[in-house]
PDB file of C-alpha atoms in Angstrom:
ATOM      1  CA  MET A 187      19.128   9.282  11.862  1.00  0.00           C
ATOM      2  CA  GLY A 188      17.656   5.852  11.308  1.00  0.00           C
ATOM      3  CA  TYR A 189      18.961   2.468  12.412  1.00  0.00           C
ATOM      4  CA  THR A 190      20.927  -0.474  11.007  1.00  0.00           C
ATOM      5  CA  LEU A 191      18.990  -3.616  10.087  1.00  0.00           C
ATOM      6  CA  CYS A 192      20.905  -6.897   9.852  1.00  0.00           C
ATOM      7  CA  VAL A 193      19.458  -9.969   8.127  1.00  0.00           C
ATOM      8  CA  LEU A 194      21.001 -13.197   9.418  1.00  0.00           C
ATOM      9  CA  GLY A 195      20.642 -15.964   6.839  1.00  0.00           C
ATOM     10  CA  CYS A 196      19.578 -13.854   3.878  1.00  0.00           C
ATOM     11  CA  GLY A 197      17.887 -16.499   1.736  1.00  0.00           C
ATOM     12  CA  THR A 198      14.633 -16.347  -0.211  1.00  0.00           C
ATOM     13  CA  MET A 199      12.547 -14.709   2.533  1.00  0.00           C
ATOM     14  CA  GLY A 200      15.340 -12.427   3.691  1.00  0.00           C
ATOM     15  CA  ILE A 201      15.768 -11.174   0.134  1.00  0.00           C
ATOM     16  CA  ALA A 202      12.003 -10.746  -0.237  1.00  0.00           C
ATOM     17  CA  ILE A 203      11.734  -8.676   2.954  1.00  0.00           C
ATOM     18  CA  LEU A 204      14.771  -6.544   2.149  1.00  0.00           C
ATOM     19  CA  SER A 205      13.499  -5.969  -1.397  1.00  0.00           C
ATOM     20  CA  GLY A 206      10.125  -4.823  -0.132  1.00  0.00           C
ATOM     21  CA  VAL A 207      11.526  -2.548   2.577  1.00  0.00           C
ATOM     22  CA  LEU A 208      14.040  -0.972   0.188  1.00  0.00           C
ATOM     23  CA  ASP A 209      11.306  -0.454  -2.382  1.00  0.00           C
ATOM     24  CA  SER A 210       9.128   1.285   0.212  1.00  0.00           C
ATOM     25  CA  LEU A 211      11.993   3.630   1.075  1.00  0.00           C
ATOM     26  CA  ASP A 212      12.633   4.567  -2.561  1.00  0.00           C
ATOM     27  CA  THR A 213      10.253   7.524  -2.644  1.00  0.00           C
ATOM     28  CA  SER A 214      11.103   8.240  -6.291  1.00  0.00           C
ATOM     29  CA  LYS A 215       9.044   5.168  -7.177  1.00  0.00           C
ATOM     30  CA  HIS A 216       6.036   6.177  -5.126  1.00  0.00           C
ATOM     31  CA  SER A 217       4.867   9.583  -6.244  1.00  0.00           C
ATOM     32  CA  LEU A 218       1.267   9.392  -5.073  1.00  0.00           C
ATOM     33  CA  THR A 219      -1.586  11.679  -6.036  1.00  0.00           C
ATOM     34  CA  ASN A 220      -5.177  11.698  -4.951  1.00  0.00           C
ATOM     35  CA  GLY A 221      -7.814  10.736  -7.463  1.00  0.00           C
ATOM     36  CA  THR A 222     -11.476   9.905  -7.637  1.00  0.00           C
ATOM     37  CA  ASN A 223     -10.839   6.214  -6.959  1.00  0.00           C
ATOM     38  CA  GLY A 224      -8.647   6.835  -3.927  1.00  0.00           C
ATOM     39  CA  THR A 225      -4.888   6.629  -3.994  1.00  0.00           C
ATOM     40  CA  LYS A 226      -3.268   6.336  -7.388  1.00  0.00           C
ATOM     41  CA  GLY A 227       0.359   5.812  -8.220  1.00  0.00           C
ATOM     42  CA  THR A 228       2.967   3.432  -9.507  1.00  0.00           C
ATOM     43  CA  ASN A 229       3.807  -0.089  -8.506  1.00  0.00           C
ATOM     44  CA  GLY A 230       7.410   0.461  -7.456  1.00  0.00           C
ATOM     45  CA  THR A 231       8.463  -3.056  -8.406  1.00  0.00           C
ATOM     46  CA  ASN A 232       7.837  -2.895 -12.132  1.00  0.00           C
ATOM     47  CA  GLY A 233       6.631   0.635 -12.930  1.00  0.00           C
ATOM     48  CA  VAL A 234       3.161  -0.489 -14.001  1.00  0.00           C
ATOM     49  CA  HIS A 235       0.337   1.869 -13.099  1.00  0.00           C
ATOM     50  CA  LYS A 236      -2.638   0.389 -11.334  1.00  0.00           C
ATOM     51  CA  TRP A 237      -5.641   1.744  -9.510  1.00  0.00           C
ATOM     52  CA  GLU A 238      -3.816   1.933  -6.175  1.00  0.00           C
ATOM     53  CA  ALA A 239      -0.171   1.687  -5.224  1.00  0.00           C
ATOM     54  CA  HIS A 240      -0.615  -1.022  -2.611  1.00  0.00           C
ATOM     55  CA  THR A 241      -3.297  -2.872  -0.734  1.00  0.00           C
ATOM     56  CA  PRO A 242      -4.879  -0.791   2.050  1.00  0.00           C
ATOM     57  CA  GLY A 243      -2.620  -0.953   5.080  1.00  0.00           C
ATOM     58  CA  THR A 244       0.669  -0.858   3.184  1.00  0.00           C
ATOM     59  CA  VAL A 245       2.566   2.269   4.148  1.00  0.00           C
ATOM     60  CA  SER A 246       5.493   4.096   2.572  1.00  0.00           C
ATOM     61  CA  PRO A 247       7.569   6.185   5.001  1.00  0.00           C
ATOM     62  CA  VAL A 248       7.037   9.893   4.461  1.00  0.00           C
ATOM     63  CA  GLY A 249       9.608  12.585   5.229  1.00  0.00           C
ATOM     64  CA  PRO A 250      13.205  12.251   6.438  1.00  0.00           C
ATOM     65  CA  PRO A 251      14.213   9.003   8.198  1.00  0.00           C
ATOM     66  CA  ASP A 252      13.784   8.918  11.966  1.00  0.00           C
ATOM     67  CA  VAL A 253      15.066   6.498  14.609  1.00  0.00           C
ATOM     68  CA  SER A 254      12.351   3.971  13.694  1.00  0.00           C
ATOM     69  CA  THR A 255      13.283   3.823   9.997  1.00  0.00           C
ATOM     70  CA  PRO A 256      16.058   1.527   8.702  1.00  0.00           C
ATOM     71  CA  THR A 257      18.721   3.438   6.777  1.00  0.00           C
ATOM     72  CA  ARG A 258      21.561   0.909   6.672  1.00  0.00           C
ATOM     73  CA  PHE A 259      21.251  -2.746   5.692  1.00  0.00           C
ATOM     74  CA  ILE A 260      23.564  -5.724   6.236  1.00  0.00           C
ATOM     75  CA  ALA A 261      22.828  -9.128   4.684  1.00  0.00           C
ATOM     76  CA  CYS A 262      24.635 -12.183   6.092  1.00  0.00           C
ATOM     77  CA  VAL A 263      25.151 -15.508   4.308  1.00  0.00           C
ATOM     78  CA  SER A 264      27.364 -18.496   4.991  1.00  0.00           C
ATOM     79  CA  ARG A 265      29.330 -18.778   1.740  1.00  0.00           C
ATOM     80  CA  GLU A 266      31.377 -16.375  -0.401  1.00  0.00           C
ATOM     81  CA  ALA A 267      29.756 -17.705  -3.586  1.00  0.00           C
ATOM     82  CA  THR A 268      26.308 -16.865  -2.218  1.00  0.00           C
ATOM     83  CA  ALA A 269      27.525 -13.420  -1.160  1.00  0.00           C
ATOM     84  CA  LYS A 270      28.700 -12.654  -4.708  1.00  0.00           C
ATOM     85  CA  LYS A 271      25.318 -13.679  -6.103  1.00  0.00           C
ATOM     86  CA  LEU A 272      23.554 -11.434  -3.578  1.00  0.00           C
ATOM     87  CA  VAL A 273      25.752  -8.473  -4.439  1.00  0.00           C
ATOM     88  CA  SER A 274      24.832  -8.895  -8.124  1.00  0.00           C
ATOM     89  CA  LEU A 275      21.158  -9.351  -7.265  1.00  0.00           C
ATOM     90  CA  PHE A 276      20.941  -6.212  -5.136  1.00  0.00           C
ATOM     91  CA  ALA A 277      22.929  -4.228  -7.718  1.00  0.00           C
ATOM     92  CA  SER A 278      20.287  -5.116 -10.306  1.00  0.00           C
ATOM     93  CA  MET A 279      17.501  -3.761  -8.069  1.00  0.00           C
ATOM     94  CA  GLY A 280      18.561  -0.132  -8.247  1.00  0.00           C
ATOM     95  CA  GLU A 281      20.601   2.413  -6.340  1.00  0.00           C
ATOM     96  CA  ALA A 282      19.050   1.879  -2.906  1.00  0.00           C
ATOM     97  CA  ALA A 283      19.475  -1.900  -2.975  1.00  0.00           C
ATOM     98  CA  SER A 284      23.020  -1.678  -4.331  1.00  0.00           C
ATOM     99  CA  ASN A 285      24.066  -0.137  -1.009  1.00  0.00           C
ATOM    100  CA  VAL A 286      23.185  -3.292   0.955  1.00  0.00           C
ATOM    101  CA  GLU A 287      26.335  -4.641   2.618  1.00  0.00           C
ATOM    102  CA  VAL A 288      26.714  -8.385   2.054  1.00  0.00           C
ATOM    103  CA  LEU A 289      28.927 -10.377   4.429  1.00  0.00           C
ATOM    104  CA  ALA A 290      29.863 -14.068   4.318  1.00  0.00           C
ATOM    105  CA  SER A 291      30.543 -16.007   7.552  1.00  0.00           C
ATOM    106  CA  LYS A 292      30.753 -12.790   9.571  1.00  0.00           C
ATOM    107  CA  ASN A 293      27.568 -12.990  11.622  1.00  0.00           C
ATOM    108  CA  VAL A 294      29.007 -11.618  14.856  1.00  0.00           C
ATOM    109  CA  GLN A 295      30.663  -8.704  13.065  1.00  0.00           C
ATOM    110  CA  ALA A 296      27.388  -7.844  11.336  1.00  0.00           C
ATOM    111  CA  VAL A 297      25.206  -8.097  14.443  1.00  0.00           C
ATOM    112  CA  LYS A 298      27.673  -5.910  16.363  1.00  0.00           C
ATOM    113  CA  GLN A 299      26.982  -3.081  13.905  1.00  0.00           C
ATOM    114  CA  ALA A 300      23.202  -3.599  13.903  1.00  0.00           C
ATOM    115  CA  ASP A 301      20.396  -2.192  16.027  1.00  0.00           C
ATOM    116  CA  VAL A 302      17.722  -4.654  14.872  1.00  0.00           C
ATOM    117  CA  VAL A 303      18.416  -8.243  13.802  1.00  0.00           C
ATOM    118  CA  LEU A 304      16.127 -10.202  11.481  1.00  0.00           C
ATOM    119  CA  LEU A 305      16.732 -13.951  11.819  1.00  0.00           C
ATOM    120  CA  CYS A 306      15.903 -15.634   8.500  1.00  0.00           C
ATOM    121  CA  CYS A 307      18.061 -18.776   8.492  1.00  0.00           C
ATOM    122  CA  LYS A 308      16.852 -22.380   8.241  1.00  0.00           C
ATOM    123  CA  PRO A 309      15.290 -23.483  11.565  1.00  0.00           C
ATOM    124  CA  PRO A 310      17.782 -26.330  12.223  1.00  0.00           C
ATOM    125  CA  VAL A 311      20.793 -23.948  12.158  1.00  0.00           C
ATOM    126  CA  ALA A 312      19.296 -21.212  14.332  1.00  0.00           C
ATOM    127  CA  GLU A 313      20.789 -22.478  17.589  1.00  0.00           C
ATOM    128  CA  LYS A 314      24.240 -22.804  15.999  1.00  0.00           C
ATOM    129  CA  ILE A 315      24.128 -19.228  14.692  1.00  0.00           C
ATOM    130  CA  LEU A 316      22.832 -17.709  17.924  1.00  0.00           C
ATOM    131  CA  SER A 317      25.314 -19.708  20.009  1.00  0.00           C
ATOM    132  CA  GLU A 318      28.314 -18.670  17.916  1.00  0.00           C
ATOM    133  CA  GLN A 319      31.224 -17.396  19.998  1.00  0.00           C
ATOM    134  CA  GLY A 320      30.768 -13.700  20.712  1.00  0.00           C
ATOM    135  CA  MET A 321      27.156 -13.597  19.493  1.00  0.00           C
ATOM    136  CA  GLY A 322      25.740 -13.278  23.000  1.00  0.00           C
ATOM    137  CA  ASP A 323      27.808 -10.165  23.677  1.00  0.00           C
ATOM    138  CA  VAL A 324      26.754  -8.364  20.473  1.00  0.00           C
ATOM    139  CA  LEU A 325      23.057  -9.269  20.930  1.00  0.00           C
ATOM    140  CA  GLN A 326      22.870  -7.601  24.357  1.00  0.00           C
ATOM    141  CA  GLY A 327      19.923  -5.199  24.516  1.00  0.00           C
ATOM    142  CA  LYS A 328      18.966  -5.572  20.857  1.00  0.00           C
ATOM    143  CA  LEU A 329      15.688  -6.441  19.131  1.00  0.00           C
ATOM    144  CA  LEU A 330      15.741  -9.894  17.501  1.00  0.00           C
ATOM    145  CA  ILE A 331      12.920 -10.652  15.071  1.00  0.00           C
ATOM    146  CA  SER A 332      12.714 -14.315  14.075  1.00  0.00           C
ATOM    147  CA  ILE A 333      10.775 -15.489  11.011  1.00  0.00           C
ATOM    148  CA  LEU A 334      11.610 -19.155  11.627  1.00  0.00           C
ATOM    149  CA  ALA A 335       8.629 -21.470  11.282  1.00  0.00           C
ATOM    150  CA  GLY A 336       8.062 -23.697  14.284  1.00  0.00           C
ATOM    151  CA  VAL A 337      10.838 -22.199  16.450  1.00  0.00           C
ATOM    152  CA  THR A 338       9.212 -20.776  19.563  1.00  0.00           C
ATOM    153  CA  ILE A 339      10.059 -17.707  21.589  1.00  0.00           C
ATOM    154  CA  SER A 340      10.884 -20.029  24.489  1.00  0.00           C
ATOM    155  CA  GLN A 341      13.511 -21.779  22.379  1.00  0.00           C
ATOM    156  CA  LEU A 342      14.942 -18.519  21.068  1.00  0.00           C
ATOM    157  CA  THR A 343      15.239 -16.927  24.495  1.00  0.00           C
ATOM    158  CA  ASP A 344      17.263 -19.959  25.663  1.00  0.00           C
ATOM    159  CA  TRP A 345      19.849 -19.166  22.973  1.00  0.00           C
ATOM    160  CA  VAL A 346      20.258 -15.399  23.543  1.00  0.00           C
ATOM    161  CA  PRO A 347      21.067 -13.103  26.509  1.00  0.00           C
ATOM    162  CA  PRO A 348      18.182 -12.096  28.815  1.00  0.00           C
ATOM    163  CA  SER A 349      18.487  -8.478  27.639  1.00  0.00           C
ATOM    164  CA  THR A 350      17.753  -9.437  23.998  1.00  0.00           C
ATOM    165  CA  ARG A 351      14.160  -8.633  23.100  1.00  0.00           C
ATOM    166  CA  VAL A 352      12.781 -11.573  21.079  1.00  0.00           C
ATOM    167  CA  VAL A 353       9.808 -11.358  18.752  1.00  0.00           C
ATOM    168  CA  ARG A 354       8.459 -13.826  16.186  1.00  0.00           C
ATOM    169  CA  ALA A 355       7.117 -12.704  12.824  1.00  0.00           C
ATOM    170  CA  MET A 356       5.757 -14.713   9.914  1.00  0.00           C
ATOM    171  CA  PRO A 357       5.768 -12.823   6.596  1.00  0.00           C
ATOM    172  CA  ASN A 358       5.002 -14.431   3.241  1.00  0.00           C
ATOM    173  CA  THR A 359       6.668 -14.278  -0.158  1.00  0.00           C
ATOM    174  CA  PRO A 360       4.444 -11.521  -1.687  1.00  0.00           C
ATOM    175  CA  CYS A 361       6.164  -9.053   0.651  1.00  0.00           C
ATOM    176  CA  LYS A 362       8.765  -8.850  -2.145  1.00  0.00           C
ATOM    177  CA  ILE A 363       6.247  -6.792  -4.151  1.00  0.00           C
ATOM    178  CA  ARG A 364       4.799  -5.113  -1.037  1.00  0.00           C
ATOM    179  CA  GLU A 365       1.660  -7.259  -1.056  1.00  0.00           C
ATOM    180  CA  GLY A 366       2.652  -9.442   1.883  1.00  0.00           C
ATOM    181  CA  MET A 367       0.805 -10.615   4.974  1.00  0.00           C
ATOM    182  CA  THR A 368       2.808 -10.705   8.211  1.00  0.00           C
ATOM    183  CA  VAL A 369       1.731 -11.831  11.654  1.00  0.00           C
ATOM    184  CA  VAL A 370       3.790 -10.808  14.695  1.00  0.00           C
ATOM    185  CA  THR A 371       3.692 -12.164  18.227  1.00  0.00           C
ATOM    186  CA  THR A 372       2.161  -9.884  20.815  1.00  0.00           C
ATOM    187  CA  LEU A 373       4.900  -7.824  22.432  1.00  0.00           C
ATOM    188  CA  PRO A 374       5.565  -8.498  26.134  1.00  0.00           C
ATOM    189  CA  PRO A 375       5.502  -5.496  28.486  1.00  0.00           C
ATOM    190  CA  SER A 376       8.898  -3.777  28.618  1.00  0.00           C
ATOM    191  CA  PRO A 377      10.423  -0.275  28.665  1.00  0.00           C
ATOM    192  CA  ASP A 378      11.138  -0.669  24.936  1.00  0.00           C
ATOM    193  CA  GLU A 379       7.689  -1.939  23.993  1.00  0.00           C
ATOM    194  CA  GLU A 380       6.501   1.288  22.394  1.00  0.00           C
ATOM    195  CA  SER A 381       9.616   1.849  20.281  1.00  0.00           C
ATOM    196  CA  ASP A 382       9.796  -1.832  19.267  1.00  0.00           C
ATOM    197  CA  ASP A 383       6.158  -1.671  18.185  1.00  0.00           C
ATOM    198  CA  VAL A 384       6.871   1.297  15.909  1.00  0.00           C
ATOM    199  CA  ILE A 385       9.946  -0.365  14.389  1.00  0.00           C
ATOM    200  CA  ILE A 386       8.176  -3.678  13.759  1.00  0.00           C
ATOM    201  CA  LEU A 387       5.109  -2.073  12.225  1.00  0.00           C
ATOM    202  CA  LYS A 388       7.240   0.175  10.014  1.00  0.00           C
ATOM    203  CA  ILE A 389       9.126  -2.826   8.644  1.00  0.00           C
ATOM    204  CA  PHE A 390       6.184  -5.096   7.977  1.00  0.00           C
ATOM    205  CA  SER A 391       3.529  -2.489   7.150  1.00  0.00           C
ATOM    206  CA  SER A 392       5.870  -1.192   4.463  1.00  0.00           C
ATOM    207  CA  ILE A 393       5.734  -4.578   2.700  1.00  0.00           C
ATOM    208  CA  GLY A 394       2.029  -5.380   3.061  1.00  0.00           C
ATOM    209  CA  ARG A 395      -0.422  -5.968   5.864  1.00  0.00           C
ATOM    210  CA  CYS A 396       0.647  -6.697   9.430  1.00  0.00           C
ATOM    211  CA  ARG A 397      -1.242  -7.862  12.480  1.00  0.00           C
ATOM    212  CA  TYR A 398      -0.381  -9.096  15.965  1.00  0.00           C
ATOM    213  CA  LEU A 399      -1.414 -12.589  17.093  1.00  0.00           C
ATOM    214  CA  ASP A 400      -0.686 -14.663  20.176  1.00  0.00           C
ATOM    215  CA  GLU A 401       2.093 -17.181  19.584  1.00  0.00           C
ATOM    216  CA  LYS A 402      -0.318 -20.106  20.010  1.00  0.00           C
ATOM    217  CA  HIS A 403      -1.821 -19.158  16.615  1.00  0.00           C
ATOM    218  CA  PHE A 404       1.490 -19.041  14.754  1.00  0.00           C
ATOM    219  CA  ASP A 405       1.427 -22.540  13.273  1.00  0.00           C
ATOM    220  CA  ALA A 406      -1.980 -21.852  11.735  1.00  0.00           C
ATOM    221  CA  ALA A 407      -0.829 -18.440  10.523  1.00  0.00           C
ATOM    222  CA  THR A 408       2.258 -20.052   8.989  1.00  0.00           C
ATOM    223  CA  ALA A 409       0.068 -22.504   7.095  1.00  0.00           C
ATOM    224  CA  LEU A 410      -2.521 -19.958   5.999  1.00  0.00           C
ATOM    225  CA  ALA A 411      -0.350 -16.972   5.074  1.00  0.00           C
ATOM    226  CA  GLY A 412       3.074 -18.583   4.653  1.00  0.00           C
ATOM    227  CA  SER A 413       1.998 -21.654   2.666  1.00  0.00           C
ATOM    228  CA  GLY A 414      -1.093 -19.921   1.301  1.00  0.00           C
ATOM    229  CA  PRO A 415       0.512 -18.399  -1.829  1.00  0.00           C
ATOM    230  CA  ALA A 416       1.459 -21.895  -3.027  1.00  0.00           C
ATOM    231  CA  ILE A 417      -2.060 -23.207  -2.408  1.00  0.00           C
ATOM    232  CA  ALA A 418      -3.592 -20.163  -4.092  1.00  0.00           C
ATOM    233  CA  CYS A 419      -1.331 -20.631  -7.120  1.00  0.00           C
ATOM    234  CA  VAL A 420      -2.392 -24.268  -7.463  1.00  0.00           C
ATOM    235  CA  LEU A 421      -6.014 -23.108  -7.569  1.00  0.00           C
ATOM    236  CA  LEU A 422      -5.181 -20.277  -9.948  1.00  0.00           C
ATOM    237  CA  ASP A 423      -3.295 -22.623 -12.280  1.00  0.00           C
ATOM    238  CA  ALA A 424      -6.194 -25.097 -12.204  1.00  0.00           C
ATOM    239  CA  MET A 425      -8.624 -22.342 -13.184  1.00  0.00           C
ATOM    240  CA  ALA A 426      -6.335 -21.366 -16.048  1.00  0.00           C
ATOM    241  CA  ASP A 427      -6.187 -25.021 -17.144  1.00  0.00           C
ATOM    242  CA  GLY A 428      -9.961 -25.011 -17.321  1.00  0.00           C
ATOM    243  CA  GLY A 429      -9.872 -21.922 -19.505  1.00  0.00           C
ATOM    244  CA  VAL A 430      -7.320 -23.523 -21.832  1.00  0.00           C
ATOM    245  CA  MET A 431      -9.473 -26.661 -21.994  1.00  0.00           C
ATOM    246  CA  MET A 432     -12.339 -24.507 -23.226  1.00  0.00           C
ATOM    247  CA  GLY A 433     -10.281 -22.805 -25.936  1.00  0.00           C
ATOM    248  CA  LEU A 434      -8.526 -19.837 -24.314  1.00  0.00           C
ATOM    249  CA  SER A 435      -4.821 -19.243 -24.880  1.00  0.00           C
ATOM    250  CA  ARG A 436      -2.610 -19.953 -21.877  1.00  0.00           C
ATOM    251  CA  SER A 437      -1.633 -16.289 -21.492  1.00  0.00           C
ATOM    252  CA  ALA A 438      -5.240 -15.115 -21.642  1.00  0.00           C
ATOM    253  CA  ALA A 439      -6.394 -17.797 -19.213  1.00  0.00           C
ATOM    254  CA  LEU A 440      -3.667 -16.918 -16.697  1.00  0.00           C
ATOM    255  CA  GLU A 441      -4.428 -13.207 -16.916  1.00  0.00           C
ATOM    256  CA  LEU A 442      -8.153 -13.747 -16.417  1.00  0.00           C
ATOM    257  CA  ALA A 443      -7.613 -16.122 -13.503  1.00  0.00           C
ATOM    258  CA  ALA A 444      -4.993 -13.953 -11.767  1.00  0.00           C
ATOM    259  CA  GLN A 445      -6.970 -10.735 -12.042  1.00  0.00           C
ATOM    260  CA  THR A 446     -10.088 -12.557 -10.845  1.00  0.00           C
ATOM    261  CA  PHE A 447      -8.217 -13.766  -7.739  1.00  0.00           C
ATOM    262  CA  GLN A 448      -6.874 -10.273  -7.101  1.00  0.00           C
ATOM    263  CA  GLY A 449     -10.227  -8.574  -7.564  1.00  0.00           C
ATOM    264  CA  ALA A 450     -12.085 -10.999  -5.318  1.00  0.00           C
ATOM    265  CA  ALA A 451      -9.402 -10.712  -2.636  1.00  0.00           C
ATOM    266  CA  ARG A 452      -9.564  -6.913  -2.682  1.00  0.00           C
ATOM    267  CA  MET A 453     -13.333  -7.027  -2.260  1.00  0.00           C
ATOM    268  CA  VAL A 454     -12.911  -9.248   0.818  1.00  0.00           C
ATOM    269  CA  LEU A 455     -10.247  -6.895   2.232  1.00  0.00           C
ATOM    270  CA  GLN A 456     -12.768  -4.086   1.800  1.00  0.00           C
ATOM    271  CA  ASN A 457     -15.172  -5.930   4.133  1.00  0.00           C
ATOM    272  CA  ALA A 458     -17.227  -7.979   1.688  1.00  0.00           C
ATOM    273  CA  HIS A 459     -17.731 -11.503   3.041  1.00  0.00           C
ATOM    274  CA  PRO A 460     -16.700 -14.307   0.628  1.00  0.00           C
ATOM    275  CA  ALA A 461     -20.138 -15.918   0.882  1.00  0.00           C
ATOM    276  CA  GLN A 462     -21.749 -12.580   0.031  1.00  0.00           C
ATOM    277  CA  ILE A 463     -19.635 -12.258  -3.109  1.00  0.00           C
ATOM    278  CA  LYS A 464     -20.398 -15.862  -4.081  1.00  0.00           C
ATOM    279  CA  ASP A 465     -24.144 -15.433  -3.636  1.00  0.00           C
ATOM    280  CA  ALA A 466     -24.123 -12.213  -5.660  1.00  0.00           C
ATOM    281  CA  VAL A 467     -22.505 -13.987  -8.616  1.00  0.00           C
ATOM    282  CA  CYS A 468     -24.755 -17.076  -8.464  1.00  0.00           C
ATOM    283  CA  THR A 469     -27.856 -16.254 -10.516  1.00  0.00           C
ATOM    284  CA  PRO A 470     -30.654 -18.869 -10.533  1.00  0.00           C
ATOM    285  CA  GLY A 471     -29.961 -21.603 -13.070  1.00  0.00           C
ATOM    286  CA  GLY A 472     -26.763 -19.844 -14.180  1.00  0.00           C
ATOM    287  CA  CYS A 473     -23.260 -20.992 -15.110  1.00  0.00           C
ATOM    288  CA  THR A 474     -21.686 -20.051 -11.765  1.00  0.00           C
ATOM    289  CA  ILE A 475     -23.886 -22.314  -9.638  1.00  0.00           C
ATOM    290  CA  ALA A 476     -23.307 -25.125 -12.127  1.00  0.00           C
ATOM    291  CA  GLY A 477     -19.562 -24.720 -11.744  1.00  0.00           C
ATOM    292  CA  LEU A 478     -19.762 -24.524  -7.941  1.00  0.00           C
ATOM    293  CA  LEU A 479     -21.788 -27.730  -7.759  1.00  0.00           C
ATOM    294  CA  ALA A 480     -19.117 -29.493  -9.798  1.00  0.00           C
ATOM    295  CA  LEU A 481     -16.523 -28.277  -7.276  1.00  0.00           C
ATOM    296  CA  GLU A 482     -18.664 -29.513  -4.392  1.00  0.00           C
ATOM    297  CA  ASP A 483     -18.798 -32.945  -6.051  1.00  0.00           C
ATOM    298  CA  GLY A 484     -14.999 -32.976  -5.822  1.00  0.00           C
ATOM    299  CA  ARG A 485     -15.035 -31.924  -2.148  1.00  0.00           C
ATOM    300  CA  VAL A 486     -12.847 -28.939  -3.002  1.00  0.00           C
ATOM    301  CA  ARG A 487     -13.730 -26.913   0.091  1.00  0.00           C
ATOM    302  CA  SER A 488     -12.951 -29.667   2.584  1.00  0.00           C
ATOM    303  CA  THR A 489      -9.806 -30.682   0.676  1.00  0.00           C
ATOM    304  CA  ILE A 490      -8.425 -27.127   0.847  1.00  0.00           C
ATOM    305  CA  ALA A 491      -9.306 -26.818   4.536  1.00  0.00           C
ATOM    306  CA  ARG A 492      -7.593 -30.157   5.225  1.00  0.00           C
ATOM    307  CA  GLY A 493      -4.557 -28.862   3.340  1.00  0.00           C
ATOM    308  CA  ILE A 494      -4.321 -25.938   5.770  1.00  0.00           C
ATOM    309  CA  GLN A 495      -4.724 -28.384   8.651  1.00  0.00           C
ATOM    310  CA  ALA A 496      -1.868 -30.579   7.370  1.00  0.00           C
ATOM    311  CA  ALA A 497       0.385 -27.541   6.806  1.00  0.00           C
ATOM    312  CA  THR A 498      -0.390 -26.293  10.346  1.00  0.00           C
ATOM    313  CA  GLU A 499       0.543 -29.630  11.881  1.00  0.00           C
ATOM    314  CA  ARG A 500       3.778 -29.747   9.889  1.00  0.00           C
ATOM    315  CA  ALA A 501       4.641 -26.145  10.884  1.00  0.00           C
ATOM    316  CA  GLY A 502       4.447 -27.194  14.531  1.00  0.00           C
ATOM    317  CA  GLU A 503       6.977 -29.952  13.872  1.00  0.00           C
ATOM    318  CA  LEU A 504       9.638 -27.719  12.331  1.00  0.00           C
ATOM    319  CA  GLY A 505      11.033 -26.619  15.674  1.00  0.00           C
ATOM    320  CA  GLN A 506      11.097 -30.112  17.205  1.00  0.00           C
ATOM    321  CA  PHE A 507      14.746 -30.684  16.289  1.00  0.00           C
ATOM    322  CA  SER A 508      15.955 -28.801  19.363  1.00  0.00           C
ATOM    323  CA  LYS A 509      13.306 -29.735  21.892  1.00  0.00           C
ATOM    324  CA  LYS A 510      14.358 -32.259  24.542  1.00  0.00           C
TER     325      LYS A 510
END
């Protein structure tokens, strides 16, 4: 039982997705028990216990694999040297990951063996890969999930057979540790819609949160979730710098800042509004309101929002290379 998942162009994001999915399938790492604080367990990536195994919404498959669970994995790259590095990388991740088949310059052969294809290459080479001789034949009737920023479904469907079911997804790097955020285009009506929905949700819900959005929102989602970890880390690093400036060690400052980000984010995901959290922390005449006013002097809020705007506009340009 189960299906074969092929990753075309297995670079940074392809590795991150595969790592997260494989980790979710390794049930030996996720022995969960119920406790007074909800679900307790082990973070499968590094074996460190924390108050819950994953953010709410992340799901580990339970029971024997069925037709909607990937059980065989093929990773495709363009060069033999890269393939050797991937083999070593997956071997270091444990028994499950060591079984990933890595192929170099054999895209058609890999897709022929696959049931679901995850397209993770660089946007400018997508058309070349999908137009490779024989690719159209082996893509017939299969589900193609593209994570390419800026490349639209309209463009993708021009490069594949009509029977290929095309979906766009935009995961982010934290999916490697099963804390990702993925948006997926709304599925068009088809006889395979129900089964495709289950497959897609199983892949991306196993590596974090997943939600469907209309394609018109994908550039903004790419900027917010895809580029967001980089923006968040700039803010986190700046907070740590402030702590170091005031006498904390770098390690202590980073730990305090990172845990503060994580805690605040979890509160928001549990339905606390950011403004509500902010107001609760700001006591009259206290240190928090003094710090926030200093940030407002630097126009931090508008600068961050403009950063998302600039990233959104750039995301929309990434697929322009092939538009006439």
